[in-house]
GROMACS .gro file of N, CA and C in nm:
model
  294
    1LEU      N    1   0.084  -0.118   0.000
    1LEU     CA    2   0.000   0.000   0.000
    1LEU      C    3   0.088   0.124   0.000
    2HIS      N    4   0.043   0.229  -0.064
    2HIS     CA    5   0.115   0.356  -0.074
    2HIS      C    6   0.248   0.342  -0.147
    3LYS      N    7   0.256   0.253  -0.245
    3LYS     CA    8   0.375   0.238  -0.327
    3LYS      C    9   0.338   0.273  -0.471
    4TRP      N   10   0.431   0.337  -0.540
    4TRP     CA   11   0.413   0.366  -0.681
    4TRP      C   12   0.462   0.248  -0.762
    5THR      N   13   0.401   0.225  -0.874
    5THR     CA   14   0.445   0.120  -0.964
    5THR      C   15   0.437   0.171  -1.107
    6ASP      N   16   0.526   0.123  -1.191
    6ASP     CA   17   0.523   0.161  -1.332
    6ASP      C   18   0.424   0.075  -1.407
    7GLY      N   19   0.366   0.133  -1.508
    7GLY     CA   20   0.273   0.060  -1.592
    7GLY      C   21   0.226   0.148  -1.705
    8PHE      N   22   0.139   0.093  -1.789
    8PHE     CA   23   0.084   0.173  -1.898
    8PHE      C   24  -0.053   0.122  -1.937
    9ILE      N   25  -0.127   0.209  -2.004
    9ILE     CA   26  -0.255   0.174  -2.064
    9ILE      C   27  -0.244   0.214  -2.210
   10GLN      N   28  -0.259   0.118  -2.300
   10GLN     CA   29  -0.242   0.142  -2.443
   10GLN      C   30  -0.372   0.114  -2.518
   11ARG      N   31  -0.413   0.207  -2.601
   11ARG     CA   32  -0.535   0.192  -2.683
   11ARG      C   33  -0.499   0.118  -2.812
   12ASN      N   34  -0.582   0.019  -2.848
   12ASN     CA   35  -0.564  -0.058  -2.970
   12ASN      C   36  -0.695  -0.053  -3.049
   13ALA      N   37  -0.695   0.020  -3.159
   13ALA     CA   38  -0.817   0.033  -3.241
   13ALA      C   39  -0.817  -0.073  -3.350
   14HIS      N   40  -0.933  -0.134  -3.369
   14HIS     CA   41  -0.954  -0.234  -3.473
   14HIS      C   42  -1.071  -0.188  -3.560
   15MET      N   43  -1.101  -0.261  -3.664
   15MET     CA   44  -1.206  -0.220  -3.756
   15MET      C   45  -1.341  -0.203  -3.686
   16PHE      N   46  -1.383  -0.301  -3.607
   16PHE     CA   47  -1.515  -0.297  -3.544
   16PHE      C   48  -1.510  -0.294  -3.392
   17SER      N   49  -1.395  -0.271  -3.336
   17SER     CA   50  -1.386  -0.269  -3.190
   17SER      C   51  -1.263  -0.190  -3.146
   18THR      N   52  -1.259  -0.164  -3.019
   18THR     CA   53  -1.144  -0.098  -2.956
   18THR      C   54  -1.113  -0.175  -2.829
   19ASP      N   55  -0.986  -0.196  -2.802
   19ASP     CA   56  -0.951  -0.255  -2.673
   19ASP      C   57  -0.833  -0.178  -2.614
   20TYR      N   58  -0.815  -0.198  -2.487
   20TYR     CA   59  -0.706  -0.134  -2.414
   20TYR      C   60  -0.625  -0.242  -2.346
   21THR      N   61  -0.492  -0.232  -2.358
   21THR     CA   62  -0.402  -0.321  -2.287
   21THR      C   63  -0.350  -0.245  -2.166
   22ILE      N   64  -0.361  -0.308  -2.051
   22ILE     CA   65  -0.316  -0.249  -1.925
   22ILE      C   66  -0.205  -0.338  -1.871
   23GLN      N   67  -0.090  -0.279  -1.841
   23GLN     CA   68   0.020  -0.358  -1.788
   23GLN      C   69   0.079  -0.288  -1.667
   24PHE      N   70   0.094  -0.363  -1.558
   24PHE     CA   71   0.156  -0.312  -1.436
   24PHE      C   72   0.189  -0.432  -1.348
   25ASN      N   73   0.292  -0.419  -1.265
   25ASN     CA   74   0.332  -0.526  -1.171
   25ASN      C   75   0.335  -0.664  -1.236
   26ASN      N   76   0.390  -0.673  -1.355
   26ASN     CA   77   0.399  -0.800  -1.429
   26ASN      C   78   0.264  -0.862  -1.457
   27GLN      N   79   0.159  -0.783  -1.460
   27GLN     CA   80   0.026  -0.831  -1.495
   27GLN      C   81  -0.017  -0.763  -1.624
   28GLN      N   82  -0.089  -0.838  -1.707
   28GLN     CA   83  -0.145  -0.781  -1.829
   28GLN      C   84  -0.295  -0.803  -1.829
   29LEU      N   85  -0.367  -0.694  -1.850
   29LEU     CA   86  -0.512  -0.699  -1.860
   29LEU      C   87  -0.552  -0.647  -1.996
   30ILE      N   88  -0.671  -0.682  -2.038
   30ILE     CA   89  -0.725  -0.628  -2.162
   30ILE      C   90  -0.870  -0.587  -2.137
   31ALA      N   91  -0.903  -0.467  -2.178
   31ALA     CA   92  -1.041  -0.417  -2.169
   31ALA      C   93  -1.096  -0.414  -2.310
   32LYS      N   94  -1.203  -0.487  -2.333
   32LYS     CA   95  -1.259  -0.501  -2.468
   32LYS      C   96  -1.396  -0.437  -2.476
   33SER      N   97  -1.417  -0.366  -2.587
   33SER     CA   98  -1.549  -0.314  -2.616
   33SER      C   99  -1.574  -0.326  -2.765
   34SER      N  100  -1.698  -0.341  -2.801
   34SER     CA  101  -1.739  -0.350  -2.940
   34SER      C  102  -1.804  -0.219  -2.979
   35ASN      N  103  -1.797  -0.182  -3.105
   35ASN     CA  104  -1.864  -0.060  -3.152
   35ASN      C  105  -2.015  -0.071  -3.138
   36TYR      N  106  -2.067  -0.191  -3.126
   36TYR     CA  107  -2.211  -0.213  -3.121
   36TYR      C  108  -2.264  -0.236  -2.979
   37SER      N  109  -2.177  -0.232  -2.881
   37SER     CA  110  -2.217  -0.258  -2.743
   37SER      C  111  -2.155  -0.154  -2.651
   38LYS      N  112  -2.226  -0.121  -2.545
   38LYS     CA  113  -2.172  -0.028  -2.446
   38LYS      C  114  -2.110  -0.102  -2.329
   39ASN      N  115  -2.107  -0.234  -2.335
   39ASN     CA  116  -2.043  -0.313  -2.230
   39ASN      C  117  -1.893  -0.317  -2.253
   40ILE      N  118  -1.817  -0.291  -2.149
   40ILE     CA  119  -1.672  -0.305  -2.154
   40ILE      C  120  -1.636  -0.414  -2.055
   41LYS      N  121  -1.563  -0.514  -2.103
   41LYS     CA  122  -1.524  -0.626  -2.018
   41LYS      C  123  -1.372  -0.624  -2.001
   42VAL      N  124  -1.329  -0.649  -1.878
   42VAL     CA  125  -1.187  -0.647  -1.845
   42VAL      C  126  -1.144  -0.789  -1.810
   43TYR      N  127  -1.043  -0.839  -1.881
   43TYR     CA  128  -0.994  -0.976  -1.865
   43TYR      C  129  -0.849  -0.977  -1.822
   44ASP      N  130  -0.810  -1.082  -1.751
   44ASP     CA  131  -0.670  -1.114  -1.732
   44ASP      C  132  -0.624  -1.169  -1.866
   45LYS      N  133  -0.524  -1.107  -1.927
   45LYS     CA  134  -0.486  -1.143  -2.064
   45LYS      C  135  -0.431  -1.285  -2.073
   46LYS      N  136  -0.356  -1.329  -1.973
   46LYS     CA  137  -0.297  -1.463  -1.978
   46LYS      C  138  -0.398  -1.573  -1.951
   47LYS      N  139  -0.485  -1.552  -1.852
   47LYS     CA  140  -0.581  -1.656  -1.812
   47LYS      C  141  -0.715  -1.644  -1.883
   48ASN      N  142  -0.737  -1.532  -1.953
   48ASN     CA  143  -0.866  -1.503  -2.018
   48ASN      C  144  -0.981  -1.509  -1.918
   49GLU      N  145  -0.953  -1.465  -1.795
   49GLU     CA  146  -1.053  -1.465  -1.687
   49GLU      C  147  -1.119  -1.328  -1.679
   50LEU      N  148  -1.253  -1.325  -1.676
   50LEU     CA  149  -1.326  -1.200  -1.663
   50LEU      C  150  -1.308  -1.145  -1.522
   51LEU      N  151  -1.251  -1.024  -1.511
   51LEU     CA  152  -1.225  -0.963  -1.381
   51LEU      C  153  -1.328  -0.858  -1.345
   52ALA      N  154  -1.379  -0.787  -1.446
   52ALA     CA  155  -1.476  -0.680  -1.421
   52ALA      C  156  -1.545  -0.644  -1.551
   53GLN      N  157  -1.657  -0.574  -1.538
   53GLN     CA  158  -1.722  -0.516  -1.655
   53GLN      C  159  -1.796  -0.391  -1.613
   54PHE      N  160  -1.811  -0.300  -1.708
   54PHE     CA  161  -1.888  -0.179  -1.679
   54PHE      C  162  -1.959  -0.133  -1.804
   55ARG      N  163  -2.062  -0.053  -1.782
   55ARG     CA  164  -2.139   0.005  -1.892
   55ARG      C  165  -2.200   0.136  -1.845
   56ALA      N  166  -2.222   0.223  -1.942
   56ALA     CA  167  -2.289   0.350  -1.913
   56ALA      C  168  -2.438   0.324  -1.901
   57ARG      N  169  -2.499   0.390  -1.805
   57ARG     CA  170  -2.645   0.383  -1.792
   57ARG      C  171  -2.709   0.470  -1.899
   58ALA      N  172  -2.827   0.432  -1.941
   58ALA     CA  173  -2.901   0.515  -2.036
   58ALA      C  174  -2.940   0.645  -1.967
   59ARG      N  175  -2.938   0.752  -2.042
   59ARG     CA  176  -2.981   0.881  -1.986
   59ARG      C  177  -3.076   0.948  -2.084
   60TRP      N  178  -3.175   1.012  -2.028
   60TRP     CA  179  -3.280   1.074  -2.110
   60TRP      C  180  -3.244   1.216  -2.151
   61LEU      N  181  -3.170   1.284  -2.070
   61LEU     CA  182  -3.133   1.422  -2.100
   61LEU      C  183  -2.983   1.430  -2.123
   62SER      N  184  -2.943   1.481  -2.239
   62SER     CA  185  -2.801   1.478  -2.276
   62SER      C  186  -2.714   1.567  -2.187
   63TRP      N  187  -2.772   1.663  -2.117
   63TRP     CA  188  -2.692   1.749  -2.031
   63TRP      C  189  -2.666   1.687  -1.895
   64LYS      N  190  -2.732   1.577  -1.864
   64LYS     CA  191  -2.707   1.507  -1.737
   64LYS      C  192  -2.574   1.431  -1.747
   65PRO      N  193  -2.501   1.421  -1.637
   65PRO     CA  194  -2.376   1.344  -1.642
   65PRO      C  195  -2.403   1.195  -1.664
   66VAL      N  196  -2.308   1.130  -1.728
   66VAL     CA  197  -2.318   0.986  -1.751
   66VAL      C  198  -2.286   0.914  -1.621
   67LYS      N  199  -2.365   0.813  -1.588
   67LYS     CA  200  -2.339   0.728  -1.471
   67LYS      C  201  -2.304   0.589  -1.522
   68TYR      N  202  -2.221   0.520  -1.446
   68TYR     CA  203  -2.173   0.388  -1.486
   68TYR      C  204  -2.209   0.283  -1.382
   69ASP      N  205  -2.232   0.163  -1.430
   69ASP     CA  206  -2.244   0.046  -1.344
   69ASP      C  207  -2.115  -0.033  -1.361
   70LEU      N  208  -2.041  -0.050  -1.253
   70LEU     CA  209  -1.914  -0.121  -1.255
   70LEU      C  210  -1.927  -0.244  -1.166
   71ASN      N  211  -1.907  -0.360  -1.225
   71ASN     CA  212  -1.911  -0.486  -1.151
   71ASN      C  213  -1.770  -0.544  -1.147
   72ILE      N  214  -1.717  -0.565  -1.028
   72ILE     CA  215  -1.583  -0.620  -1.010
   72ILE      C  216  -1.598  -0.761  -0.956
   73TYR      N  217  -1.536  -0.857  -1.025
   73TYR     CA  218  -1.552  -0.998  -0.991
   73TYR      C  219  -1.429  -1.060  -0.925
   74SER      N  220  -1.322  -0.983  -0.909
   74SER     CA  221  -1.198  -1.038  -0.857
   74SER      C  222  -1.124  -0.933  -0.776
   75ASN      N  223  -1.048  -0.977  -0.676
   75ASN     CA  224  -0.961  -0.888  -0.599
   75ASN      C  225  -0.819  -0.888  -0.653
   76GLN      N  226  -0.799  -0.948  -0.768
   76GLN     CA  227  -0.667  -0.964  -0.827
   76GLN      C  228  -0.604  -0.829  -0.866
   77VAL      N  229  -0.688  -0.730  -0.896
   77VAL     CA  230  -0.642  -0.601  -0.946
   77VAL      C  231  -0.696  -0.491  -0.854
   78PRO      N  232  -0.616  -0.389  -0.823
   78PRO     CA  233  -0.668  -0.279  -0.741
   78PRO      C  234  -0.785  -0.209  -0.811
   79ASP      N  235  -0.885  -0.171  -0.734
   79ASP     CA  236  -1.003  -0.105  -0.791
   79ASP      C  237  -0.967   0.021  -0.869
   80ALA      N  238  -0.860   0.089  -0.831
   80ALA     CA  239  -0.820   0.212  -0.899
   80ALA      C  240  -0.796   0.189  -1.048
   81ILE      N  241  -0.749   0.071  -1.086
   81ILE     CA  242  -0.726   0.041  -1.228
   81ILE      C  243  -0.857   0.049  -1.305
   82TYR      N  244  -0.963  -0.007  -1.249
   82TYR     CA  245  -1.093  -0.003  -1.317
   82TYR      C  246  -1.145   0.140  -1.325
   83PHE      N  247  -1.124   0.218  -1.220
   83PHE     CA  248  -1.169   0.357  -1.223
   83PHE      C  249  -1.093   0.437  -1.328
   84PHE      N  250  -0.962   0.410  -1.343
   84PHE     CA  251  -0.886   0.475  -1.450
   84PHE      C  252  -0.942   0.440  -1.586
   85LEU      N  253  -0.977   0.314  -1.605
   85LEU     CA  254  -1.034   0.272  -1.734
   85LEU      C  255  -1.166   0.342  -1.763
   86VAL      N  256  -1.253   0.348  -1.664
   86VAL     CA  257  -1.381   0.419  -1.683
   86VAL      C  258  -1.353   0.564  -1.720
   87LEU      N  259  -1.262   0.628  -1.649
   87LEU     CA  260  -1.228   0.767  -1.675
   87LEU      C  261  -1.176   0.786  -1.818
   88ILE      N  262  -1.082   0.703  -1.859
   88ILE     CA  263  -1.024   0.714  -1.993
   88ILE      C  264  -1.129   0.690  -2.100
   89MET      N  265  -1.208   0.587  -2.084
   89MET     CA  266  -1.307   0.554  -2.187
   89MET      C  267  -1.419   0.658  -2.190
   90ASP      N  268  -1.454   0.714  -2.077
   90ASP     CA  269  -1.553   0.821  -2.075
   90ASP      C  270  -1.498   0.945  -2.146
   91HIS      N  271  -1.374   0.978  -2.118
   91HIS     CA  272  -1.311   1.094  -2.180
   91HIS      C  273  -1.306   1.080  -2.332
   92ARG      N  274  -1.283   0.960  -2.380
   92ARG     CA  275  -1.276   0.934  -2.524
   92ARG      C  276  -1.414   0.915  -2.586
   93GLY      N  277  -1.518   0.913  -2.503
   93GLY     CA  278  -1.654   0.897  -2.555
   93GLY      C  279  -1.687   0.754  -2.594
   94LEU      N  280  -1.608   0.658  -2.546
   94LEU     CA  281  -1.627   0.518  -2.587
   94LEU      C  282  -1.724   0.443  -2.498
   95ALA      N  283  -1.739   0.485  -2.375
   95ALA     CA  284  -1.821   0.408  -2.283
   95ALA      C  285  -1.962   0.464  -2.269
   96GLY      N  286  -1.980   0.590  -2.300
   96GLY     CA  287  -2.111   0.651  -2.283
   96GLY      C  288  -2.170   0.694  -2.415
   97ASP      N  289  -2.288   0.753  -2.409
   97ASP     CA  290  -2.353   0.799  -2.531
   97ASP      C  291  -2.328   0.948  -2.550
   98THR      N  292  -2.199   0.987  -2.551
   98THR     CA  293  -2.161   1.126  -2.569
   98THR      C  294  -2.143   1.159  -2.714
   0.00000   0.00000   0.00000
């Protein structure tokens, strides 16, 4: 706790989808989303184990802030990693209906 670690989050764009590779502490994760779905699933890249998923809630008024439902299924990764992913994907307009 209270230690810094090196790592990176890399965006990988494909024809019909976008994914993010997350690497830190000798762990590799992948966050996958499809252009046709608002669900983003986060997997352990080596084990192909689903660790978490999130999606933007539907909103009726475009000026209201986007809210997310984040489900975490494992303690393998610090929660802050998932929050960073939501932040990055929201900023890029990939997770919500912006």
